[in-house]
Amino acid sequence: MMKRFDTIIFDLDGTLLNTLDDLADSVNYALAANGLPERSLDEVRRFVGNGVANLMERSVPAGTGPELEAKCLADFKAHYLTNMRHKTAPYPGVLDLLSDLQDNGCKVAVVSNKFDGAVKELCVVYFGHLLPVALGERPGVRKKPAPELVRACLERLGATADRAVYVGDSDVDIETAKNAGLPCLAVSWGFRDAAFLRAHGAETIAGTPEELKDMIL
């Protein structure tokens, strides 16, 4: 039987990698370095998903001036680049999922709103040959939920949209898939739960990587 999809584009944070603790540590480093109150892990979980500039905008206190906010963002980026692998790890079952997809001839890639340098490094370190294409936020290209990064990824893979699917854990991912003309498979093991995903339009939700594999192949 022909598999349902032959090209799978994944979100990174909250979908393949649990990056929350390292993100929170860098957020709180930047806030403390600038004399601002720190945020809880739960707050950071709610703030992630739409790029690091938005993460820091949400993390600083209301009314923070643009210069101080920009300083916090720069401090966050510098700290995160050298501290992003202390607590981060693939979610259980993800490596097996990627290996099974590769064994079945699928093309796989990552499109993330995390800044491009961090996306590429994390994918090389944690996934190696299992994830040959990884694109993150960079100047001149609109970030998700705009479809440009997804389209660039399809082009890089030499794939077409007709048998591609987007996999992610957030409302931004659901909207990204819609804007790119792809079906979306949402996952509930990451930063947003199934109730949140359904409320934001998710039609198909996987609770484990094993369930996700059954939806793809």
CSV table of N, CA, C and O in Angstrom, one decimal, residues 23 39 74 84 95 103 124 131 155 160 171 205:
chain,number,residue,atom,x,y,z
A,23,LEU,N,15.6,27.0,27.1
A,23,LEU,CA,15.0,28.3,26.8
A,23,LEU,C,14.7,29.1,28.0
A,23,LEU,O,15.1,30.3,28.0
A,39,ARG,N,11.0,34.7,35.0
A,39,ARG,CA,9.7,34.0,34.6
A,39,ARG,C,9.8,32.5,35.0
A,39,ARG,O,10.8,31.9,35.0
A,74,ALA,N,19.3,40.4,22.8
A,74,ALA,CA,20.7,40.2,22.5
A,74,ALA,C,21.4,39.3,23.5
A,74,ALA,O,22.1,38.3,23.2
A,84,MET,N,22.6,25.9,25.0
A,84,MET,CA,21.3,25.4,24.5
A,84,MET,C,21.3,23.9,24.5
A,84,MET,O,20.3,23.3,24.1
A,95,LEU,N,13.6,9.7,17.9
A,95,LEU,CA,14.7,9.1,17.1
A,95,LEU,C,14.3,7.9,16.3
A,95,LEU,O,14.6,7.7,15.1
A,103,ASP,N,13.9,4.9,6.7
A,103,ASP,CA,13.9,3.6,6.2
A,103,ASP,C,12.8,3.4,5.2
A,103,ASP,O,12.9,2.5,4.3
A,124,VAL,N,21.9,19.1,13.8
A,124,VAL,CA,23.1,18.3,13.5
A,124,VAL,C,23.5,17.5,14.7
A,124,VAL,O,23.8,16.3,14.6
A,131,LEU,N,18.1,14.1,9.7
A,131,LEU,CA,17.4,15.4,9.4
A,131,LEU,C,18.3,16.2,8.5
A,131,LEU,O,19.0,17.1,9.0
A,155,GLU,N,11.4,23.0,-1.7
A,155,GLU,CA,12.3,23.2,-2.8
A,155,GLU,C,13.7,22.6,-2.6
A,155,GLU,O,14.2,21.9,-3.4
A,160,THR,N,7.3,18.1,-3.7
A,160,THR,CA,6.1,18.8,-4.0
A,160,THR,C,5.1,18.8,-2.8
A,160,THR,O,5.2,17.9,-2.0
A,171,ASP,N,-0.5,26.4,17.8
A,171,ASP,CA,-1.4,27.1,16.9
A,171,ASP,C,-0.7,27.7,15.8
A,171,ASP,O,-1.2,27.8,14.6
A,205,ILE,N,-4.6,14.7,15.8
A,205,ILE,CA,-3.6,14.9,16.9
A,205,ILE,C,-3.0,13.6,17.3
A,205,ILE,O,-3.8,12.6,17.6
